[in-house]
């Protein structure tokens, strides 16, 4: 069975490459055994969308904001390794 591929589509007009690259680094570090990789794809029009094998995990258009990295890791975990405990991230409560 092949590992899922994560894609982050970001708005190049808005200069969100650094944000997308940082989130990609965080996801690759956290899910090094559960994902095949992260692809960055430039877009336009304020897009910021994270998907796993085509299924949207986060959409700035739908949520009205950027994800907190903790939220993004939890949502990605729910898609790629639902049984996995993320340690202190899962125990943090606001």
Coordinates of C-alpha atoms in Angstrom, one line a residue:
X1 CA 0.0 0.0 0.0
X2 CA 1.4 3.4 -1.0
X3 CA 1.6 6.3 1.5
X4 CA -0.7 9.3 0.9
X5 CA 0.6 12.5 -0.7
X6 CA -0.2 15.9 0.9
X7 CA -0.6 18.9 -1.3
X8 CA -0.5 22.6 -0.1
X9 CA -1.8 25.0 -2.7
X10 CA -1.0 28.6 -1.8
X11 CA -1.5 32.0 -3.4
X12 CA 1.6 33.3 -5.0
X13 CA 0.0 36.8 -5.5
X14 CA -0.4 37.0 -1.7
X15 CA 3.2 35.8 -1.1
X16 CA 2.2 32.8 1.0
X17 CA 5.0 30.6 -0.1
X18 CA 6.9 30.9 3.2
X19 CA 3.8 30.0 5.2
X20 CA 3.2 27.0 2.9
X21 CA 6.8 25.8 3.1
X22 CA 6.9 26.1 6.9
X23 CA 3.7 24.1 7.2
X24 CA 5.1 21.5 4.8
X25 CA 8.2 21.2 7.0
X26 CA 6.1 20.7 10.1
X27 CA 4.0 18.1 8.5
X28 CA 7.0 16.2 7.1
X29 CA 8.7 16.2 10.5
X30 CA 5.6 15.0 12.3
X31 CA 4.3 12.4 9.8
X32 CA 7.6 11.1 8.4
X33 CA 6.4 7.5 8.5
X34 CA 2.7 8.2 7.5
X35 CA 3.0 10.3 4.3
X36 CA 4.9 10.0 1.1
X37 CA 5.6 13.7 0.9
X38 CA 4.3 17.2 0.6
X39 CA 3.9 19.0 -2.7
X40 CA 3.7 22.8 -2.9
X41 CA 1.5 24.1 -5.7
X42 CA 1.2 27.8 -6.5
X43 CA -2.2 29.3 -7.2
X44 CA -3.9 32.7 -7.2
X45 CA -6.9 34.5 -5.8
X46 CA -6.1 34.0 -2.1
X47 CA -6.1 30.2 -2.2
X48 CA -4.6 28.3 0.7
X49 CA -5.8 24.7 0.6
X50 CA -4.3 21.5 2.1
X51 CA -5.3 18.2 0.7
X52 CA -4.5 14.5 1.1
X53 CA -4.8 12.5 -2.1
X54 CA -7.3 15.0 -3.4
X55 CA -9.4 15.2 -0.2
X56 CA -9.5 18.6 1.3
X57 CA -8.1 18.8 4.9
X58 CA -8.1 22.6 5.2
X59 CA -9.5 25.3 2.9
X60 CA -9.0 29.0 3.8
X61 CA -12.0 29.8 1.6
X62 CA -14.2 27.5 3.7
X63 CA -12.8 28.2 7.1
X64 CA -12.2 32.0 6.6
X65 CA -8.7 31.8 8.1
X66 CA -5.4 30.0 8.1
X67 CA -5.0 26.9 10.1
X68 CA -3.2 26.8 13.4
X69 CA -0.4 24.2 12.9
X70 CA -1.9 22.1 15.8
X71 CA -5.3 22.1 14.0
X72 CA -3.7 21.1 10.7
X73 CA -1.7 18.3 12.3
X74 CA -4.8 16.9 14.0
X75 CA -6.8 17.0 10.8
X76 CA -4.0 15.4 8.8
X77 CA -3.6 12.7 11.4
X78 CA -7.4 12.0 11.3
X79 CA -6.9 11.2 7.5
X80 CA -3.6 9.4 7.5
X81 CA -3.3 7.7 11.0
X82 CA -6.4 8.1 13.0
X83 CA -5.1 5.9 15.8
X84 CA -1.9 7.9 16.3
X85 CA -1.5 10.0 19.4
X86 CA 0.2 13.3 18.7
X87 CA 1.4 13.6 22.3
X88 CA 1.4 17.1 23.8
X89 CA -0.5 18.5 20.8
X90 CA -3.6 16.3 21.7
X91 CA -3.4 17.1 25.3
X92 CA -3.2 20.9 24.9
X93 CA -6.5 22.6 25.8
X94 CA -7.3 26.2 25.4

